[in-house]
Tab-separated table of N, CA, C and O in Angstrom:
chain	number	residue	atom	x	y	z
A	90	UNK	N	91.698	91.203	133.892
A	90	UNK	CA	91.708	91.413	132.457
A	90	UNK	C	91.937	90.083	131.746
A	90	UNK	O	92.717	89.251	132.174
A	91	UNK	N	91.256	89.887	130.646
A	91	UNK	CA	91.336	88.638	129.898
A	91	UNK	C	92.612	88.598	129.057
A	91	UNK	O	93.159	89.624	128.663
A	92	UNK	N	93.071	87.397	128.779
A	92	UNK	CA	94.233	87.223	127.915
A	92	UNK	C	93.854	87.549	126.475
A	92	UNK	O	92.726	87.325	126.040
A	93	UNK	N	94.822	88.036	125.725
A	93	UNK	CA	94.604	88.446	124.344
A	93	UNK	C	95.265	87.437	123.407
A	93	UNK	O	96.387	87.000	123.634
A	94	UNK	N	94.581	87.070	122.332
A	94	UNK	CA	95.131	86.170	121.318
A	94	UNK	C	96.208	86.913	120.530
A	94	UNK	O	95.970	88.018	120.045
A	95	UNK	N	97.394	86.310	120.367
A	95	UNK	CA	98.451	86.993	119.619
A	95	UNK	C	98.184	87.092	118.112
A	95	UNK	O	98.737	87.954	117.446
A	96	UNK	N	97.324	86.223	117.573
A	96	UNK	CA	97.050	86.242	116.131
A	96	UNK	C	96.038	87.310	115.741
A	96	UNK	O	96.259	88.094	114.840
A	97	UNK	N	94.887	87.304	116.430
A	97	UNK	CA	93.803	88.182	116.004
A	97	UNK	C	93.602	89.393	116.912
A	97	UNK	O	92.914	90.329	116.537
A	98	UNK	N	94.158	89.363	118.122
A	98	UNK	CA	94.028	90.493	119.029
A	98	UNK	C	92.746	90.519	119.826
A	98	UNK	O	92.484	91.472	120.559
A	99	UNK	N	91.920	89.498	119.708
A	99	UNK	CA	90.676	89.414	120.466
A	99	UNK	C	90.920	88.687	121.785
A	99	UNK	O	91.890	87.943	121.919
A	100	UNK	N	90.035	88.866	122.770
A	100	UNK	CA	90.160	88.074	124.003
A	100	UNK	C	90.036	86.587	123.691
A	100	UNK	O	89.320	86.184	122.769
A	101	UNK	N	90.740	85.764	124.454
A	101	UNK	CA	90.768	84.324	124.179
A	101	UNK	C	89.388	83.677	124.269
A	101	UNK	O	89.141	82.668	123.615
A	102	UNK	N	88.479	84.238	125.074
A	102	UNK	CA	87.142	83.648	125.198
A	102	UNK	C	86.361	83.695	123.895
A	102	UNK	O	85.554	82.827	123.611
A	103	UNK	N	86.597	84.723	123.069
A	103	UNK	CA	85.838	84.853	121.817
A	103	UNK	C	86.722	84.683	120.587
A	103	UNK	O	86.263	84.886	119.466
A	104	UNK	N	87.958	84.280	120.772
A	104	UNK	CA	88.888	84.075	119.655
A	104	UNK	C	88.397	82.922	118.776
A	104	UNK	O	87.973	81.884	119.258
A	105	UNK	N	88.476	83.124	117.477
A	105	UNK	CA	88.024	82.108	116.530
A	105	UNK	C	89.147	81.649	115.606
A	105	UNK	O	88.889	81.094	114.543
A	106	UNK	N	90.379	81.848	115.999
A	106	UNK	CA	91.519	81.496	115.141
A	106	UNK	C	91.563	80.005	114.838
A	106	UNK	O	91.812	79.613	113.698
A	107	UNK	N	91.335	79.154	115.834
A	107	UNK	CA	91.411	77.712	115.598
A	107	UNK	C	90.309	77.245	114.665
A	107	UNK	O	90.535	76.403	113.797
A	108	UNK	N	89.111	77.784	114.807
A	108	UNK	CA	88.011	77.396	113.926
A	108	UNK	C	88.285	77.847	112.492
A	108	UNK	O	87.984	77.133	111.532
A	109	UNK	N	88.874	79.014	112.332
A	109	UNK	CA	89.181	79.512	110.992
A	109	UNK	C	90.284	78.695	110.331
A	109	UNK	O	90.253	78.476	109.123
A	110	UNK	N	91.256	78.227	111.107
A	110	UNK	CA	92.325	77.403	110.546
A	110	UNK	C	91.781	76.090	110.004
A	110	UNK	O	92.249	75.582	108.988
A	111	UNK	N	90.790	75.519	110.680
A	111	UNK	CA	90.202	74.261	110.217
A	111	UNK	C	89.429	74.449	108.921
A	111	UNK	O	89.307	73.526	108.131
A	112	UNK	N	88.870	75.635	108.702
A	112	UNK	CA	88.066	75.877	107.508
A	112	UNK	C	88.909	76.273	106.301
A	112	UNK	O	88.399	76.352	105.203
A	113	UNK	N	90.189	76.557	106.504
A	113	UNK	CA	91.036	76.936	105.389
A	113	UNK	C	91.163	75.771	104.411
A	113	UNK	O	90.738	74.667	104.667
A	114	UNK	N	91.816	76.010	103.322
A	114	UNK	CA	91.872	75.056	102.213
A	114	UNK	C	92.830	73.892	102.487
A	114	UNK	O	93.781	73.685	101.755
A	115	UNK	N	92.586	73.139	103.536
A	115	UNK	CA	93.329	71.905	103.772
A	115	UNK	C	92.674	70.812	102.947
A	115	UNK	O	91.466	70.634	102.989
A	116	UNK	N	93.447	70.095	102.211
A	116	UNK	CA	92.925	68.964	101.451
A	116	UNK	C	93.145	67.708	102.289
A	116	UNK	O	94.273	67.266	102.470
A	117	UNK	N	92.070	67.161	102.815
A	117	UNK	CA	92.133	65.991	103.676
A	117	UNK	C	91.725	64.770	102.860
A	117	UNK	O	90.666	64.774	102.230
A	118	UNK	N	92.567	63.748	102.863
A	118	UNK	CA	92.289	62.515	102.132
A	118	UNK	C	91.976	61.413	103.130
A	118	UNK	O	92.703	61.223	104.103
A	119	UNK	N	90.900	60.680	102.877
A	119	UNK	CA	90.506	59.546	103.713
A	119	UNK	C	90.402	58.329	102.801
A	119	UNK	O	89.677	58.365	101.805
A	120	UNK	N	91.130	57.265	103.128
A	120	UNK	CA	91.081	56.058	102.320
A	120	UNK	C	91.423	54.842	103.171
A	120	UNK	O	91.907	54.978	104.291
A	121	UNK	N	91.118	53.661	102.644
A	121	UNK	CA	91.444	52.414	103.329
A	121	UNK	C	92.502	51.669	102.529
A	121	UNK	O	92.592	51.814	101.313
A	122	UNK	N	93.270	50.879	103.250
A	122	UNK	CA	94.281	50.043	102.621
A	122	UNK	C	94.513	48.817	103.489
A	122	UNK	O	94.098	48.797	104.645
A	123	UNK	N	95.135	47.815	102.901
A	123	UNK	CA	95.451	46.610	103.663
A	123	UNK	C	96.863	46.727	104.220
A	123	UNK	O	97.791	47.120	103.514
A	124	UNK	N	97.008	46.351	105.467
A	124	UNK	CA	98.317	46.365	106.113
A	124	UNK	C	98.738	44.923	106.361
A	124	UNK	O	98.296	44.023	105.666
A	125	UNK	N	99.527	44.710	107.383
A	125	UNK	CA	100.031	43.387	107.703
A	125	UNK	C	98.909	42.379	107.923
A	125	UNK	O	97.890	42.701	108.504
A	126	UNK	N	99.115	41.199	107.475
A	126	UNK	CA	98.191	40.076	107.641
A	126	UNK	C	96.820	40.341	107.016
A	126	UNK	O	95.816	39.766	107.420
A	127	UNK	N	96.742	41.228	106.037
A	127	UNK	CA	95.506	41.481	105.315
A	127	UNK	C	94.456	42.269	106.071
A	127	UNK	O	93.304	42.294	105.671
A	128	UNK	N	94.839	42.946	107.138
A	128	UNK	CA	93.887	43.726	107.931
A	128	UNK	C	93.664	45.090	107.297
A	128	UNK	O	94.601	45.744	106.827
A	129	UNK	N	92.409	45.548	107.254
A	129	UNK	CA	92.080	46.852	106.703
A	129	UNK	C	92.344	47.951	107.736
A	129	UNK	O	92.043	47.781	108.922
A	130	UNK	N	92.892	49.071	107.280
A	130	UNK	CA	93.066	50.259	108.111
A	130	UNK	C	92.546	51.463	107.345
A	130	UNK	O	92.547	51.485	106.110
A	131	UNK	N	92.071	52.462	108.074
A	131	UNK	CA	91.613	53.710	107.493
A	131	UNK	C	92.692	54.750	107.726
A	131	UNK	O	93.151	54.920	108.851
A	132	UNK	N	93.081	55.466	106.678
A	132	UNK	CA	94.146	56.458	106.777
A	132	UNK	C	93.575	57.838	106.475
A	132	UNK	O	92.823	58.022	105.518
A	133	UNK	N	93.925	58.809	107.342
A	133	UNK	CA	93.521	60.201	107.184
A	133	UNK	C	94.795	61.019	106.999
A	133	UNK	O	95.650	61.040	107.879
A	134	UNK	N	94.930	61.702	105.864
A	134	UNK	CA	96.113	62.518	105.562
A	134	UNK	C	95.684	63.953	105.279
A	134	UNK	O	94.567	64.203	104.857
A	135	UNK	N	96.610	64.885	105.525
A	135	UNK	CA	96.371	66.273	105.159
A	135	UNK	C	96.059	67.193	106.311
A	135	UNK	O	95.797	68.371	106.102
A	136	UNK	N	96.079	66.696	107.539
A	136	UNK	CA	95.833	67.546	108.695
A	136	UNK	C	97.113	68.249	109.099
A	136	UNK	O	98.213	67.736	108.889
A	137	UNK	N	96.984	69.418	109.705
A	137	UNK	CA	98.171	70.131	110.163
A	137	UNK	C	98.784	69.402	111.353
A	137	UNK	O	98.114	68.661	112.069
A	138	UNK	N	100.064	69.607	111.575
A	138	UNK	CA	100.803	68.875	112.607
A	138	UNK	C	100.273	69.147	114.007
A	138	UNK	O	100.244	68.247	114.853
A	139	UNK	N	99.810	70.369	114.276
A	139	UNK	CA	99.314	70.670	115.618
A	139	UNK	C	97.920	70.102	115.874
A	139	UNK	O	97.536	69.900	117.021
A	140	UNK	N	97.147	69.813	114.839
A	140	UNK	CA	95.823	69.204	114.993
A	140	UNK	C	95.873	67.686	114.980
A	140	UNK	O	94.905	67.026	115.346
A	141	UNK	N	96.984	67.119	114.576
A	141	UNK	CA	97.069	65.691	114.312
A	141	UNK	C	96.788	64.845	115.553
A	141	UNK	O	95.924	63.967	115.526
A	142	UNK	N	97.477	65.090	116.640
A	142	UNK	CA	97.342	64.260	117.841
A	142	UNK	C	95.948	64.379	118.454
A	142	UNK	O	95.333	63.373	118.823
A	143	UNK	N	95.438	65.583	118.549
A	143	UNK	CA	94.108	65.778	119.141
A	143	UNK	C	93.002	65.160	118.315
A	143	UNK	O	92.076	64.541	118.839
A	144	UNK	N	93.090	65.322	116.999
A	144	UNK	CA	92.084	64.743	116.112
A	144	UNK	C	92.153	63.225	116.142
A	144	UNK	O	91.119	62.549	116.156
A	145	UNK	N	93.368	62.665	116.179
A	145	UNK	CA	93.514	61.210	116.250
A	145	UNK	C	92.898	60.667	117.527
A	145	UNK	O	92.194	59.652	117.505
A	146	UNK	N	93.139	61.331	118.622
A	146	UNK	CA	92.589	60.888	119.906
A	146	UNK	C	91.058	60.915	119.877
A	146	UNK	O	90.402	59.975	120.329
A	147	UNK	N	90.506	61.982	119.330
A	147	UNK	CA	89.042	62.116	119.258
A	147	UNK	C	88.431	61.055	118.340
A	147	UNK	O	87.417	60.445	118.671
A	148	UNK	N	89.058	60.804	117.178
A	148	UNK	CA	88.541	59.788	116.257
A	148	UNK	C	88.601	58.398	116.877
A	148	UNK	O	87.650	57.621	116.771
A	149	UNK	N	89.712	58.072	117.527
A	149	UNK	CA	89.846	56.750	118.150
A	149	UNK	C	88.815	56.569	119.255
A	149	UNK	O	88.233	55.492	119.406
A	150	UNK	N	88.553	57.617	120.029
A	150	UNK	CA	87.588	57.519	121.117
A	150	UNK	C	86.166	57.327	120.567
A	150	UNK	O	85.430	56.464	121.023
A	151	UNK	N	85.794	58.125	119.571
A	151	UNK	CA	84.424	58.054	119.043
A	151	UNK	C	84.166	56.810	118.208
A	151	UNK	O	83.039	56.344	118.120
A	152	UNK	N	85.205	56.265	117.574
A	152	UNK	CA	85.042	55.070	116.758
A	152	UNK	C	85.311	53.789	117.535
A	152	UNK	O	85.097	52.691	117.019
A	153	UNK	N	85.803	53.914	118.753
A	153	UNK	CA	86.120	52.763	119.613
A	153	UNK	C	87.068	51.803	118.891
A	153	UNK	O	86.812	50.613	118.770
A	154	UNK	N	88.165	52.370	118.385
A	154	UNK	CA	89.151	51.556	117.686
A	154	UNK	C	90.549	52.021	118.084
A	154	UNK	O	90.722	53.070	118.677
A	155	UNK	N	91.526	51.231	117.729
A	155	UNK	CA	92.912	51.598	117.974
A	155	UNK	C	93.456	52.352	116.784
A	155	UNK	O	92.832	52.449	115.733
A	156	UNK	N	94.625	52.908	116.976
A	156	UNK	CA	95.244	53.618	115.879
A	156	UNK	C	96.439	54.410	116.349
A	156	UNK	O	96.830	54.351	117.514
A	157	UNK	N	97.010	55.175	115.440
A	157	UNK	CA	98.181	55.982	115.746
A	157	UNK	C	98.190	57.230	114.882
A	157	UNK	O	97.508	57.296	113.861
A	158	UNK	N	98.987	58.204	115.304
A	158	UNK	CA	99.190	59.412	114.502
A	158	UNK	C	100.690	59.658	114.415
A	158	UNK	O	101.340	59.937	115.409
A	159	UNK	N	101.219	59.502	113.210
A	159	UNK	CA	102.636	59.751	112.997
A	159	UNK	C	102.880	60.029	111.529
A	159	UNK	O	102.060	59.689	110.673
A	160	UNK	N	103.995	60.665	111.246
A	160	UNK	CA	104.407	60.983	109.885
A	160	UNK	C	103.339	61.762	109.118
A	160	UNK	O	103.129	61.561	107.929
A	161	UNK	N	102.589	62.626	109.798
A	161	UNK	CA	101.600	63.467	109.137
A	161	UNK	C	100.313	62.789	108.759
A	161	UNK	O	99.559	63.315	107.950
A	162	UNK	N	100.037	61.617	109.315
A	162	UNK	CA	98.787	60.940	108.996
A	162	UNK	C	98.267	60.180	110.208
A	162	UNK	O	99.005	59.862	111.123
A	163	UNK	N	96.978	59.889	110.176
A	163	UNK	CA	96.309	59.117	111.225
A	163	UNK	C	95.970	57.757	110.634
A	163	UNK	O	95.379	57.680	109.558
A	164	UNK	N	96.333	56.691	111.326
A	164	UNK	CA	96.029	55.328	110.901
A	164	UNK	C	95.075	54.732	111.933
A	164	UNK	O	95.428	54.614	113.103
A	165	UNK	N	93.861	54.383	111.497
A	165	UNK	CA	92.847	53.801	112.377
A	165	UNK	C	92.636	52.343	112.003
A	165	UNK	O	92.534	52.015	110.819
A	166	UNK	N	92.532	51.488	112.995
A	166	UNK	CA	92.323	50.073	112.738
A	166	UNK	C	90.885	49.830	112.313
A	166	UNK	O	89.954	50.224	112.992
A	167	UNK	N	90.702	49.198	111.168
A	167	UNK	CA	89.365	48.862	110.668
A	167	UNK	C	88.935	49.771	109.528
A	167	UNK	O	89.596	50.752	109.196
A	168	UNK	N	87.797	49.448	108.937
A	168	UNK	CA	87.237	50.223	107.833
A	168	UNK	C	86.212	51.206	108.394
A	168	UNK	O	85.071	50.847	108.659
A	169	UNK	N	86.610	52.471	108.558
A	169	UNK	CA	85.750	53.501	109.144
A	169	UNK	C	85.613	54.695	108.214
A	169	UNK	O	85.379	55.814	108.667
A	170	UNK	N	85.750	54.482	106.917
A	170	UNK	CA	85.804	55.573	105.957
A	170	UNK	C	84.580	56.489	106.029
A	170	UNK	O	84.726	57.708	106.101
A	171	UNK	N	83.394	55.935	106.029
A	171	UNK	CA	82.180	56.752	106.033
A	171	UNK	C	81.993	57.484	107.358
A	171	UNK	O	81.583	58.646	107.391
A	172	UNK	N	82.308	56.820	108.453
A	172	UNK	CA	82.145	57.431	109.770
A	172	UNK	C	83.151	58.553	109.993
A	172	UNK	O	82.832	59.559	110.634
A	173	UNK	N	84.363	58.392	109.467
A	173	UNK	CA	85.412	59.403	109.666
A	173	UNK	C	85.001	60.718	109.025
A	173	UNK	O	85.204	61.790	109.595
A	174	UNK	N	84.408	60.665	107.850
A	174	UNK	CA	83.971	61.897	107.169
A	174	UNK	C	82.984	62.665	108.038
A	174	UNK	O	83.126	63.878	108.237
A	175	UNK	N	81.989	61.981	108.580
A	175	UNK	CA	80.989	62.634	109.432
A	175	UNK	C	81.624	63.208	110.690
A	175	UNK	O	81.282	64.310	111.129
A	176	UNK	N	82.560	62.478	111.287
A	176	UNK	CA	83.209	62.952	112.502
A	176	UNK	C	84.115	64.152	112.240
A	176	UNK	O	84.181	65.075	113.055
A	177	UNK	N	84.816	64.166	111.108
A	177	UNK	CA	85.659	65.314	110.778
A	177	UNK	C	84.819	66.571	110.578
A	177	UNK	O	85.203	67.659	111.008
A	178	UNK	N	83.655	66.427	109.949
A	178	UNK	CA	82.754	67.569	109.779
A	178	UNK	C	82.252	68.031	111.146
A	178	UNK	O	82.182	69.239	111.413
A	179	UNK	N	81.936	67.097	112.033
A	179	UNK	CA	81.485	67.457	113.378
A	179	UNK	C	82.589	68.149	114.179
A	179	UNK	O	82.301	68.981	115.040
A	180	UNK	N	83.853	67.834	113.878
A	180	UNK	CA	84.975	68.472	114.562
A	180	UNK	C	85.300	69.849	113.993
A	180	UNK	O	86.178	70.528	114.509
A	181	UNK	N	84.636	70.250	112.916
A	181	UNK	CA	84.798	71.591	112.389
A	181	UNK	C	85.543	71.698	111.073
A	181	UNK	O	85.800	72.798	110.599
A	182	UNK	N	85.892	70.590	110.460
A	182	UNK	CA	86.576	70.628	109.169
A	182	UNK	C	85.554	70.799	108.062
A	182	UNK	O	84.427	70.315	108.148
A	183	UNK	N	85.928	71.487	106.998
A	183	UNK	CA	85.043	71.769	105.883
A	183	UNK	C	84.829	70.501	105.060
A	183	UNK	O	85.789	69.861	104.628
A	184	UNK	N	83.563	70.154	104.821
A	184	UNK	CA	83.239	68.914	104.112
A	184	UNK	C	83.723	68.937	102.658
A	184	UNK	O	84.063	67.914	102.090
A	185	UNK	N	83.776	70.111	102.064
A	185	UNK	CA	84.218	70.217	100.670
A	185	UNK	C	85.701	69.886	100.517
A	185	UNK	O	86.143	69.517	99.436
A	186	UNK	N	86.472	69.989	101.602
A	186	UNK	CA	87.909	69.725	101.540
A	186	UNK	C	88.265	68.289	101.874
A	186	UNK	O	89.434	67.929	101.872
A	187	UNK	N	87.284	67.454	102.159
A	187	UNK	CA	87.524	66.059	102.516
A	187	UNK	C	87.247	65.203	101.293
A	187	UNK	O	86.138	65.167	100.785
A	188	UNK	N	88.275	64.508	100.816
A	188	UNK	CA	88.090	63.636	99.653
A	188	UNK	C	88.204	62.180	100.100
A	188	UNK	O	89.038	61.826	100.919
A	189	UNK	N	87.352	61.364	99.517
A	189	UNK	CA	87.311	59.938	99.827
A	189	UNK	C	87.831	59.169	98.618
A	189	UNK	O	87.474	59.478	97.492
A	190	UNK	N	88.682	58.184	98.852
A	190	UNK	CA	89.166	57.333	97.760
A	190	UNK	C	88.703	55.937	97.981
A	190	UNK	O	88.442	55.479	99.012
């Protein structure tokens, strides 16, 4: 017998709870700023705490850059503002909820 999702009651193979959470009204902000020694970094804010580490790992891998995830935000080394938007949409986040500054 298959395991049952505690949220929706469906079998885990067809559960869509994680996809639905990403589509909810999260306001995600993507912007660049200068850090130490005048280096540009891209910052992503507004992701839930349980998605933060996984999303940061995926963005760093696909962008081939360094970075960190702490204090509720992802900091990526370099100016990747345009690429981050496309990657977040590919990861299942709603494009209408992503704002660029």
